[in-house]
Amino acid sequence: MNLEDILPKEFLEPNIRLYSFILLIVIGLAALIAFPVKEYAGYIDPFYSPTLLIIPIIGLFRLTCYAFRKDYNRHLFKHPLQCPALPSADSSARAYTGETSLFMKIENYHRYFMYVALAVLPFFYYDLFVSLTYSGIFVLRLGSILMGLDVVLLTLYVFSCHSIRNLVGGRNDCYGCGLSAKMRKDVYKSQSFLNKHHRTFAWLSLLSIIAVDLFIRALTAGIGIDFVIMHVVL
Amino acid sequence: MNVCIKIFRHDPASDEQGRFVEYDVPFEEGMSVLDAVNYVSNYIDTSLSVRWNCKAARCGSCAAEIDNIPKLMCKTKITSDSVTVGPMRAFPLVKDLVTDITSNYDKLRSIKPFTPGKAQSGVWRMNEDDVVRSQEFRKCIECYLCMDVCHVMRLHNTNYVGPRHVIKAASIDMHPLDSLDRSVELKEKHGLGYCNVTKCCQDVCPEKIQITDNAIIPEKERAADAIYDPIIRLIRKIRGVK
């Protein structure tokens, strides 16, 4: 079997954007492993929630996500770079496989990565709880607010997923044909509303994870950017 | 004030290749690109071929590439002193701005038609919400701008049926009384996997149909249900759902 049969043709083209993106991921992962900052003063780094080993699967959840597909297909693979016909980096001379190549068929398994993401989500809520109560009293600090924002954005991102939209009603043609018709219809409509903003949540949640990670790393490095907003003795 | 309109001219019967020809057209307030093209056709060069009909963005006949973006000429106002108009390059050229869109009708016929299941006591009862979802796709005016902007249709020789035909299939698939599932056929026979969700079709649709979000992705997910998800497949088999 040739390499061309497995990898999408786009991988084999001279593509500086793609290679720099892969390099960025490798550097990021190397930094996480070489300079681990698992926990600081009750703050648990989001990359370790619950374990660093989960990152590849969460990474695949994002890489197979419909929101990110648009971005990398346009800006990495340039299929096409932009909608206007000209100038276009795409051409009929370039091979194109879409998601039909053996490698890209993984995009069809997005739902399984989504199930894992759903299972991981409660750990972020637990981390938030720990950050608020780690000293035995309820302490609200800047870091906890950042972690709270992060967990809300992650929840919105996961629950606005297109696979969840299919799961909660997208696959149904008839809401009046079964039990709880109104409830099913309402859930589908609410999820569809979230789904419209899926791309926004995808980016914001990615940024918030990195922001929390950098915040904790800054504290570990001795930069005093955290402060207590309020505390309540339990 | 005049507007410089550059129109693609090519008669395959006599010309080896096409070229853009500049025409000066007197500008009027609220002028559309179609108005300017018609001015050229009526007063400057009557040999110019252009297809148009309703002039109200309802028939989809005057689809063209305006400044390289697929748009309806009648719905596009002239806002600068220069504009470029070319034919839809995803389809074979007939002459000048007219293209041959016959292949679309063959593709439409390849989509399995509405196949109702068992009628309820002889009367078809449908929930309004279910019908609304399917009706979104019936707003399509068949201008084929989505087909023109799709890079798979324009540049890559695949068996992808194209966004217009996926929404046709979705409009029947999502009908509450239809008994068939076309998603697997879309995936395996009509090349749905070639769509890489870059949403250009959705961006150019003059009817604002959410082609990618409400038709293509749901059909992809339904195909994933049937092909890649044995648990869902089993549940649906037990429940006797299509």
Coordinates of C-alpha atoms in Angstrom, one line a residue:
Chain A
M1 CA 0.0 0.0 0.0
N2 CA 1.4 3.4 -0.9
L3 CA 1.5 6.4 1.4
E4 CA -0.8 8.2 -1.1
D5 CA -3.5 5.6 -0.4
I6 CA -3.6 6.4 3.3
L7 CA -2.8 10.0 3.8
P8 CA -4.9 12.8 2.2
K9 CA -3.1 14.2 -0.8
E10 CA -3.0 17.6 0.9
F11 CA -0.5 16.2 3.5
L12 CA 2.0 15.4 0.8
E13 CA 1.9 18.8 -0.8
P14 CA 4.5 21.5 0.1
N15 CA 2.2 23.2 2.7
I16 CA 4.0 25.4 5.1
R17 CA 0.9 26.3 7.0
L18 CA 0.1 22.7 7.7
Y19 CA 3.6 21.8 8.8
S20 CA 3.9 24.8 11.1
F21 CA 0.6 23.9 12.7
I22 CA 1.8 20.3 13.3
L23 CA 5.1 21.8 14.7
L24 CA 3.0 24.0 17.0
I25 CA 1.1 21.0 18.4
V26 CA 4.4 19.0 18.9
I27 CA 6.0 22.0 20.7
G28 CA 2.9 22.5 22.8
L29 CA 2.8 18.8 23.8
A30 CA 6.5 18.8 24.5
A31 CA 6.1 21.8 26.8
L32 CA 3.3 20.1 28.7
I33 CA 5.4 17.0 29.2
A34 CA 8.8 18.7 29.9
F35 CA 7.4 21.5 32.1
P36 CA 4.4 20.0 33.8
V37 CA 2.4 22.3 36.1
K38 CA -0.3 20.1 37.4
E39 CA -1.5 22.0 40.3
Y40 CA -0.9 25.3 42.2
A41 CA -2.7 26.5 45.3
G42 CA -5.9 24.6 44.5
Y43 CA -5.8 25.3 40.8
I44 CA -5.6 22.2 38.6
D45 CA -4.2 22.8 35.1
P46 CA -7.0 22.1 32.6
F47 CA -4.6 20.0 30.5
Y48 CA -4.3 17.5 33.4
S49 CA -8.1 17.2 33.9
P50 CA -8.3 14.3 34.6
T51 CA -5.1 13.2 32.9
L52 CA -2.7 14.3 30.2
L53 CA -3.4 11.0 28.5
I54 CA -6.8 12.2 27.5
I55 CA -5.4 15.0 25.3
P56 CA -5.1 13.0 22.1
I57 CA -8.8 12.0 22.2
I58 CA -9.9 15.5 23.1
G59 CA -7.6 16.7 20.3
L60 CA -9.4 14.4 17.9
F61 CA -12.7 15.7 19.2
R62 CA -11.7 19.2 18.1
L63 CA -10.0 18.1 14.9
T64 CA -13.0 16.2 13.7
C65 CA -15.4 19.0 14.9
Y66 CA -17.4 20.6 12.1
A67 CA -16.4 24.1 13.3
F68 CA -12.7 23.4 13.1
R69 CA -13.0 21.4 9.8
K70 CA -14.0 24.7 8.0
D71 CA -10.9 26.4 9.4
Y72 CA -8.3 23.8 8.5
N73 CA -9.8 23.0 5.2
R74 CA -9.7 26.6 4.2
H75 CA -6.6 27.9 5.9
L76 CA -4.4 24.8 6.1
F77 CA -5.4 22.7 3.1
K78 CA -6.7 25.7 1.1
H79 CA -9.6 23.7 -0.3
P80 CA -10.6 26.4 -1.0
L81 CA -8.8 29.4 0.7
Q82 CA -11.9 31.6 0.2
C83 CA -15.3 31.4 -1.5
P84 CA -14.7 34.0 -4.3
A85 CA -13.7 32.1 -7.4
L86 CA -10.5 34.1 -7.9
P87 CA -8.0 34.4 -6.5
S88 CA -8.2 30.9 -5.2
A89 CA -5.3 28.7 -4.0
D90 CA -7.3 25.7 -5.0
S91 CA -7.1 24.3 -8.5
S92 CA -8.1 21.3 -10.5
A93 CA -4.4 20.3 -10.7
R94 CA -4.4 19.7 -6.9
A95 CA -5.6 16.3 -5.7
Y96 CA -8.6 16.3 -3.4
T97 CA -10.1 13.6 -1.2
G98 CA -12.4 15.4 1.2
E99 CA -13.2 12.9 3.9
T100 CA -13.1 9.9 1.6
S101 CA -9.5 9.0 2.2
L102 CA -8.7 6.3 4.7
F103 CA -7.1 8.9 7.1
M104 CA -9.9 11.5 6.9
K105 CA -12.6 8.9 7.4
I106 CA -11.9 9.5 11.1
E107 CA -14.1 12.6 10.8
N108 CA -17.1 10.2 10.6
Y109 CA -16.3 9.0 14.1
H110 CA -16.7 12.5 15.6
R111 CA -19.5 11.3 17.8
Y112 CA -17.3 8.8 19.7
F113 CA -14.8 11.6 20.6
M114 CA -17.8 13.6 21.7
Y115 CA -18.9 10.9 24.1
V116 CA -15.4 11.0 25.7
A117 CA -15.6 14.8 25.9
L118 CA -19.0 14.5 27.7
A119 CA -17.4 12.1 30.2
V120 CA -14.4 14.5 30.8
L121 CA -16.6 17.6 31.4
P122 CA -17.5 16.8 35.0
F123 CA -13.8 16.8 35.9
F124 CA -13.6 20.5 35.1
Y125 CA -16.6 21.2 37.4
Y126 CA -14.8 19.2 40.1
D127 CA -11.6 21.3 39.5
L128 CA -13.6 24.5 39.9
F129 CA -15.1 23.2 43.2
V130 CA -11.6 22.3 44.4
S131 CA -10.3 25.8 43.5
L132 CA -13.1 27.4 45.5
T133 CA -12.7 25.2 48.6
Y134 CA -9.1 23.9 48.7
S135 CA -8.2 25.8 51.9
G136 CA -11.3 24.6 53.9
I137 CA -13.1 27.8 53.4
F138 CA -14.9 29.2 50.4
V139 CA -12.5 31.5 48.6
L140 CA -13.3 33.2 45.4
R141 CA -10.2 34.2 43.6
L142 CA -9.4 35.6 40.1
G143 CA -8.2 32.1 39.1
S144 CA -11.5 30.5 40.1
I145 CA -13.4 33.0 38.0
L146 CA -11.2 32.2 35.0
M147 CA -11.8 28.5 35.6
G148 CA -15.5 29.1 35.9
L149 CA -15.5 30.9 32.6
D150 CA -13.5 28.1 31.1
V151 CA -15.9 25.4 32.3
V152 CA -19.0 27.3 31.1
L153 CA -17.4 27.8 27.6
L154 CA -16.4 24.1 27.5
T155 CA -19.9 23.1 28.4
L156 CA -21.4 25.3 25.7
Y157 CA -18.9 24.0 23.2
V158 CA -19.6 20.4 23.9
F159 CA -23.4 20.7 24.1
S160 CA -23.6 22.8 20.9
C161 CA -21.9 20.0 18.9
H162 CA -23.5 18.9 15.7
S163 CA -23.4 15.2 16.7
I164 CA -25.5 16.1 19.8
R165 CA -27.9 18.0 17.6
N166 CA -28.3 14.8 15.6
L167 CA -28.7 12.8 18.8
V168 CA -31.3 15.0 20.5
G169 CA -33.6 15.3 17.5
G170 CA -31.8 15.9 14.2
R171 CA -32.3 12.4 13.2
N172 CA -36.1 12.5 13.9
D173 CA -38.4 13.5 11.1
C174 CA -41.5 13.6 13.3
Y175 CA -41.9 15.0 16.8
G176 CA -45.6 14.3 17.1
C177 CA -45.1 10.6 16.4
G178 CA -43.8 9.5 19.8
L179 CA -44.0 10.2 23.5
S180 CA -42.8 13.6 25.0
A181 CA -43.1 15.2 21.7
K182 CA -43.1 18.8 23.1
M183 CA -40.1 18.1 25.3
R184 CA -38.1 16.6 22.5
K185 CA -39.0 19.5 20.2
D186 CA -38.0 22.1 22.8
V187 CA -34.7 20.3 23.5
Y188 CA -33.9 20.2 19.8
K189 CA -34.8 23.8 19.3
S190 CA -32.7 25.0 22.2
Q191 CA -29.8 22.9 21.1
S192 CA -30.1 24.2 17.5
F193 CA -29.9 27.7 19.0
L194 CA -26.6 26.8 20.7
N195 CA -25.4 25.0 17.6
K196 CA -25.6 28.2 15.6
H197 CA -22.8 29.6 17.8
H198 CA -20.8 26.4 17.9
R199 CA -17.8 27.9 16.1
T200 CA -17.7 30.8 18.5
F201 CA -17.8 28.5 21.5
A202 CA -15.1 26.3 19.9
W203 CA -12.6 29.2 19.7
L204 CA -13.5 30.8 23.0
S205 CA -13.2 27.5 24.9
L206 CA -9.8 26.8 23.3
L207 CA -8.6 30.3 24.3
S208 CA -10.0 30.0 27.8
I209 CA -8.1 26.6 28.3
I210 CA -4.9 28.2 27.2
A211 CA -5.6 31.3 29.4
V212 CA -6.1 29.2 32.5
D213 CA -3.0 27.2 31.8
L214 CA -0.9 30.3 31.3
F215 CA -2.4 31.8 34.5
I216 CA -1.4 28.8 36.5
R217 CA 2.1 28.7 35.0
A218 CA 2.5 32.4 35.8
L219 CA 1.6 31.8 39.4
T220 CA 4.0 28.9 39.5
A221 CA 6.7 31.1 38.1
G222 CA 6.1 33.5 41.0
I223 CA 4.2 36.2 39.2
G224 CA 1.6 37.4 41.7
I225 CA -1.4 38.1 39.4
D226 CA -4.0 36.3 41.5
F227 CA -6.0 37.9 44.3
V228 CA -8.9 37.1 46.6
I229 CA -12.2 38.6 45.7
M230 CA -14.2 37.2 48.7
H231 CA -14.1 34.4 51.2
V232 CA -16.7 32.8 53.3
V233 CA -16.0 30.5 56.3
L234 CA -17.9 27.2 55.8
Chain B
M1 CA -21.7 59.4 -14.2
N2 CA -20.8 56.2 -16.1
V3 CA -20.1 52.7 -14.8
C4 CA -17.5 50.6 -16.4
I5 CA -18.9 47.1 -16.7
K6 CA -16.6 44.3 -17.8
I7 CA -18.5 41.4 -19.3
F8 CA -17.1 38.0 -20.2
R9 CA -17.7 37.5 -24.0
H10 CA -17.2 34.1 -25.5
D11 CA -18.9 32.3 -28.4
P12 CA -17.6 28.8 -28.5
A13 CA -18.8 28.5 -32.1
S14 CA -16.4 31.2 -33.3
D15 CA -14.0 32.1 -30.6
E16 CA -11.1 30.1 -29.4
Q17 CA -11.2 31.6 -25.9
G18 CA -13.2 34.2 -24.0
R19 CA -12.2 37.7 -22.9
F20 CA -13.6 40.4 -20.7
V21 CA -14.9 43.4 -22.7
E22 CA -15.4 46.8 -21.1
Y23 CA -18.6 48.9 -21.6
D24 CA -19.5 52.3 -20.3
V25 CA -23.1 52.4 -19.0
P26 CA -24.9 55.5 -17.7
F27 CA -25.4 55.1 -13.9
E28 CA -28.8 55.5 -12.4
E29 CA -29.6 55.5 -8.6
G30 CA -30.5 52.0 -7.4
M31 CA -29.2 50.4 -10.6
S32 CA -28.6 46.6 -10.4
V33 CA -26.0 44.7 -12.3
L34 CA -28.7 43.1 -14.4
D35 CA -29.9 46.6 -15.4
A36 CA -26.4 47.5 -16.6
V37 CA -26.0 44.2 -18.5
N38 CA -29.4 44.7 -20.1
Y39 CA -28.4 48.3 -21.1
V40 CA -25.4 46.8 -22.9
S41 CA -27.6 44.2 -24.5
N42 CA -30.2 46.7 -25.6
Y43 CA -28.2 49.7 -26.6
I44 CA -24.5 48.8 -27.1
D45 CA -24.1 45.2 -28.3
T46 CA -27.2 43.3 -29.1
S47 CA -25.2 40.1 -29.7
L48 CA -24.6 39.8 -25.9
S49 CA -26.3 36.6 -24.5
V50 CA -27.7 36.8 -21.1
R51 CA -30.4 34.7 -19.3
W52 CA -32.9 36.5 -17.1
N53 CA -36.6 36.4 -16.3
C54 CA -38.3 37.8 -13.2
K55 CA -35.9 40.6 -12.2
A56 CA -37.1 40.0 -8.6
A57 CA -34.7 37.3 -7.3
R58 CA -37.4 34.7 -7.6
C59 CA -36.6 32.7 -10.7
G60 CA -32.8 32.2 -10.2
S61 CA -32.1 32.7 -14.0
C62 CA -29.7 35.6 -13.8
A63 CA -27.0 33.8 -11.7
A64 CA -23.5 34.9 -12.6
E65 CA -20.1 35.6 -11.1
I66 CA -20.0 39.3 -10.1
D67 CA -16.5 40.4 -9.1
N68 CA -15.7 36.7 -8.9
I69 CA -18.5 36.0 -6.3
P70 CA -21.5 34.0 -7.5
K71 CA -24.6 36.2 -7.1
L72 CA -27.9 37.0 -8.7
M73 CA -27.4 39.9 -11.1
C74 CA -30.9 41.3 -10.4
K75 CA -30.3 41.4 -6.6
T76 CA -26.9 43.0 -6.7
K77 CA -26.8 46.7 -6.7
I78 CA -23.9 48.6 -8.4
T79 CA -22.0 50.4 -5.6
S80 CA -18.7 51.3 -7.4
D81 CA -17.7 52.7 -10.7
S82 CA -16.4 49.4 -12.0
V83 CA -17.9 45.9 -11.9
T84 CA -16.9 42.5 -13.5
V85 CA -19.5 40.0 -14.7
G86 CA -18.7 36.5 -15.8
P87 CA -20.7 33.3 -16.3
M88 CA -20.9 30.5 -13.7
R89 CA -17.7 28.6 -14.4
A90 CA -18.9 25.3 -12.8
F91 CA -21.1 24.7 -15.8
P92 CA -20.3 24.3 -19.5
L93 CA -20.6 27.7 -21.4
V94 CA -23.3 28.2 -24.0
K95 CA -22.4 31.8 -24.9
D96 CA -21.2 34.9 -23.0
L97 CA -23.1 34.8 -19.7
V98 CA -25.3 31.8 -20.5
T99 CA -24.3 28.4 -19.2
D100 CA -25.8 24.9 -19.6
I101 CA -27.3 23.7 -16.4
T102 CA -29.0 20.6 -17.8
S103 CA -26.8 18.3 -15.7
N104 CA -28.6 19.5 -12.6
Y105 CA -31.9 18.1 -13.8
D106 CA -30.4 14.7 -14.3
K107 CA -28.9 14.9 -10.8
L108 CA -32.3 15.8 -9.4
R109 CA -33.9 12.8 -11.0
S110 CA -31.2 10.6 -9.4
I111 CA -32.5 11.5 -5.9
K112 CA -35.2 9.0 -4.8
P113 CA -38.6 10.8 -4.8
F114 CA -40.9 11.4 -1.9
T115 CA -42.2 7.9 -0.8
P116 CA -44.9 8.2 1.8
G117 CA -45.4 5.6 4.4
K118 CA -48.7 4.4 5.8
A119 CA -51.3 7.3 5.8
Q120 CA -53.1 7.8 9.1
S121 CA -56.7 6.8 8.5
G122 CA -56.4 8.0 5.0
V123 CA -55.5 11.6 6.2
W124 CA -52.0 12.9 6.4
R125 CA -51.5 14.7 9.7
M126 CA -48.2 16.5 10.3
N127 CA -46.8 18.6 13.1
E128 CA -46.2 22.2 11.9
D129 CA -42.7 22.2 13.3
D130 CA -41.7 19.1 11.3
V131 CA -43.0 20.6 8.1
V132 CA -41.2 24.0 8.7
R133 CA -37.9 22.2 9.0
S134 CA -38.4 20.5 5.6
Q135 CA -39.9 23.6 4.1
E136 CA -36.7 25.7 4.6
F137 CA -35.1 23.7 1.7
R138 CA -38.2 24.3 -0.5
K139 CA -37.3 28.0 -0.6
C140 CA -34.6 27.0 -3.1
I141 CA -35.1 28.9 -6.4
E142 CA -32.6 26.7 -8.3
C143 CA -30.2 29.4 -9.2
Y144 CA -27.3 27.0 -8.7
L145 CA -25.1 29.6 -7.2
C146 CA -24.3 27.1 -4.4
M147 CA -23.2 24.6 -7.1
D148 CA -21.1 27.2 -8.8
V149 CA -19.2 28.3 -5.6
C150 CA -18.6 24.8 -4.4
H151 CA -14.9 24.1 -5.1
V152 CA -15.6 20.4 -5.4
M153 CA -18.0 21.0 -8.3
R154 CA -15.8 23.6 -9.9
L155 CA -12.4 22.1 -9.7
H156 CA -12.4 18.4 -8.7
N157 CA -13.8 15.7 -10.8
T158 CA -15.7 13.6 -8.2
N159 CA -19.1 12.0 -8.0
Y160 CA -20.3 14.6 -5.5
V161 CA -23.9 15.5 -6.4
G162 CA -23.6 19.1 -5.0
P163 CA -25.2 21.2 -2.4
R164 CA -28.5 22.0 -4.2
H165 CA -29.2 18.2 -4.6
V166 CA -28.2 17.4 -1.0
I167 CA -30.9 19.9 0.2
K168 CA -33.3 18.3 -2.2
A169 CA -32.6 14.9 -0.6
A170 CA -32.8 16.5 2.9
S171 CA -36.1 18.2 2.1
I172 CA -37.6 14.8 1.4
D173 CA -35.7 12.9 4.0
M174 CA -36.9 15.2 6.8
H175 CA -40.5 15.1 5.7
P176 CA -42.4 13.6 8.6
L177 CA -44.3 11.2 6.3
D178 CA -41.5 10.0 4.1
S179 CA -40.5 6.4 4.6
L180 CA -37.0 6.3 3.0
D181 CA -33.5 7.3 4.2
R182 CA -31.4 8.8 1.5
S183 CA -28.3 9.6 3.6
V184 CA -26.5 6.3 2.9
E185 CA -27.1 6.7 -0.8
L186 CA -25.9 10.3 -0.6
K187 CA -22.7 9.1 1.1
E188 CA -22.0 6.1 -1.0
K189 CA -23.4 7.0 -4.5
H190 CA -23.5 10.8 -4.5
G191 CA -20.2 11.5 -2.9
L192 CA -21.4 13.4 0.2
G193 CA -18.0 12.7 1.8
Y194 CA -16.3 15.1 -0.7
C195 CA -18.0 18.1 1.0
N196 CA -15.5 19.4 3.4
V197 CA -17.9 21.8 5.2
T198 CA -16.3 25.1 4.2
K199 CA -19.8 26.6 4.0
C200 CA -19.3 28.7 0.8
C201 CA -22.6 27.3 -0.6
Q202 CA -24.4 28.7 2.5
D203 CA -22.7 32.0 2.2
V204 CA -23.9 32.7 -1.4
C205 CA -27.5 31.3 -1.1
P206 CA -29.8 34.2 -2.0
E207 CA -32.6 32.6 0.0
K208 CA -30.4 32.3 3.1
I209 CA -31.0 28.6 3.3
Q210 CA -28.6 27.1 5.9
I211 CA -27.4 24.5 3.4
T212 CA -24.4 23.2 5.3
D213 CA -25.8 23.5 8.9
N214 CA -29.3 22.3 8.3
A215 CA -28.9 19.9 5.3
I216 CA -25.4 18.7 4.6
I217 CA -24.2 18.1 8.2
P218 CA -27.5 16.5 9.3
E219 CA -27.3 14.2 6.3
K220 CA -23.6 13.4 7.1
E221 CA -24.7 12.6 10.7
R222 CA -27.5 10.4 9.5
A223 CA -25.1 8.5 7.3
A224 CA -22.8 8.1 10.2
D225 CA -25.7 6.7 12.2
A226 CA -26.3 4.1 9.5
I227 CA -22.7 3.3 8.6
Y228 CA -20.4 4.1 11.5
D229 CA -22.7 3.7 14.6
P230 CA -23.7 0.0 15.2
I231 CA -25.5 1.0 18.5
I232 CA -27.8 3.6 16.9
R233 CA -28.4 1.2 14.0
L234 CA -29.5 -1.6 16.4
I235 CA -31.7 0.8 18.4
R236 CA -33.4 2.0 15.2
K237 CA -33.9 -1.5 14.0
I238 CA -35.5 -2.5 17.3
R239 CA -37.8 0.5 17.2
G240 CA -38.6 0.0 13.6
V241 CA -37.6 3.6 12.7
K242 CA -36.1 4.3 9.2

